Amino acid sequence: MLKIGLTGGIASGKSTVCALFKHYQVPIIDADTIARQLVEPNEEAYAEIIQSFGKGILQKDQTINRSKLRQIIFSDLVAKQALENILHPKIRQQLILKSQQQHGSYIILAIPLLIESNMHDLVDQVLIIDAHPSLQLKRLQHRDGISAEQAQAMLNAQCNREQHLACADDIIDNNHKPACLSKQIERLHQKYIKLSNGCQHSNSNGQ
Ligand code: ADP
């Protein structure tokens, strides 16, 4: 099965594009959902995070305070690395496992930090959702109700636009109205079906 890695900067439109691919019944595996599940009480990463970050990271109901965790790693590179060392191998493992459980001609793995966390090897094609940084900033502020400074700091913590584009097999241009996305997605859907047919043909020939 063909695996498409969908990524792009924050507020570039990844969730918006995934929602549109769902209209084609394409299975989508979301690394953010996996990350959220992994830190729930009694899940794999829960105890390790408390061990590294202390019980101060817990809320009254014993769940991990994810926004506090985000704030800590934002200003502390060592803490960021420690959290990534706990989470990334587990996310990777889950992405592989969940990919193997899917059926269809192709699947999408939505991995916001695909490039930053070197997960290229998990996918056959990289699809970049592209928006100009000024649009990312505006949309991020609006979506999350944050200041321009906070939004800019979040953008700065990621790979930039050029670094994303350099990894692209395909690009969705999300610099215009949302209505401009449908045609691009239809075209890519057809391309991926064609590619996956080619893959199946080579596999059946034992190549
Ligand atoms: P990501 O998942 O990459 O962080 P989202 O899909 O959540 O980004 O998009 C960020 C915000 O921008 C959301 O509020 C979304 O509704 C909005 N948005 C996405 N695409 C467009 C567009 N083409 N025009 C205007 N707003 C958009």
PDB file of N, CA and C in Angstrom, residues 8 39 80 105 145 166-167:
ATOM      1  N   GLY A   8       3.792  19.922   6.795  1.00  0.00           N
ATOM      2  CA  GLY A   8       3.846  21.350   6.481  1.00  0.00           C
ATOM      3  C   GLY A   8       3.961  22.104   7.796  1.00  0.00           C
ATOM      4  N   VAL A  39       0.290   9.903  25.977  1.00  0.00           N
ATOM      5  CA  VAL A  39       0.557  10.560  27.263  1.00  0.00           C
ATOM      6  C   VAL A  39      -0.617  10.444  28.237  1.00  0.00           C
ATOM      7  N   LYS A  80      13.178  19.636  25.699  1.00  0.00           N
ATOM      8  CA  LYS A  80      12.552  19.308  24.408  1.00  0.00           C
ATOM      9  C   LYS A  80      13.111  17.974  23.890  1.00  0.00           C
ATOM     10  N   SER A 105      -6.039   1.617  -1.431  1.00  0.00           N
ATOM     11  CA  SER A 105      -4.940   1.758  -2.387  1.00  0.00           C
ATOM     12  C   SER A 105      -3.809   2.602  -1.805  1.00  0.00           C
ATOM     13  N   GLY A 145      -6.116  32.024  19.026  1.00  0.00           N
ATOM     14  CA  GLY A 145      -6.340  33.188  19.875  1.00  0.00           C
ATOM     15  C   GLY A 145      -5.076  33.630  20.593  1.00  0.00           C
ATOM     16  N   ALA A 166      11.702  21.848   0.101  1.00  0.00           N
ATOM     17  CA  ALA A 166      12.832  21.069  -0.428  1.00  0.00           C
ATOM     18  C   ALA A 166      12.586  19.560  -0.312  1.00  0.00           C
ATOM     19  N   CYS A 167      11.686  19.161   0.586  1.00  0.00           N
ATOM     20  CA  CYS A 167      11.434  17.718   0.787  1.00  0.00           C
ATOM     21  C   CYS A 167      10.225  17.216   0.012  1.00  0.00           C
TER      22      CYS A 167
END
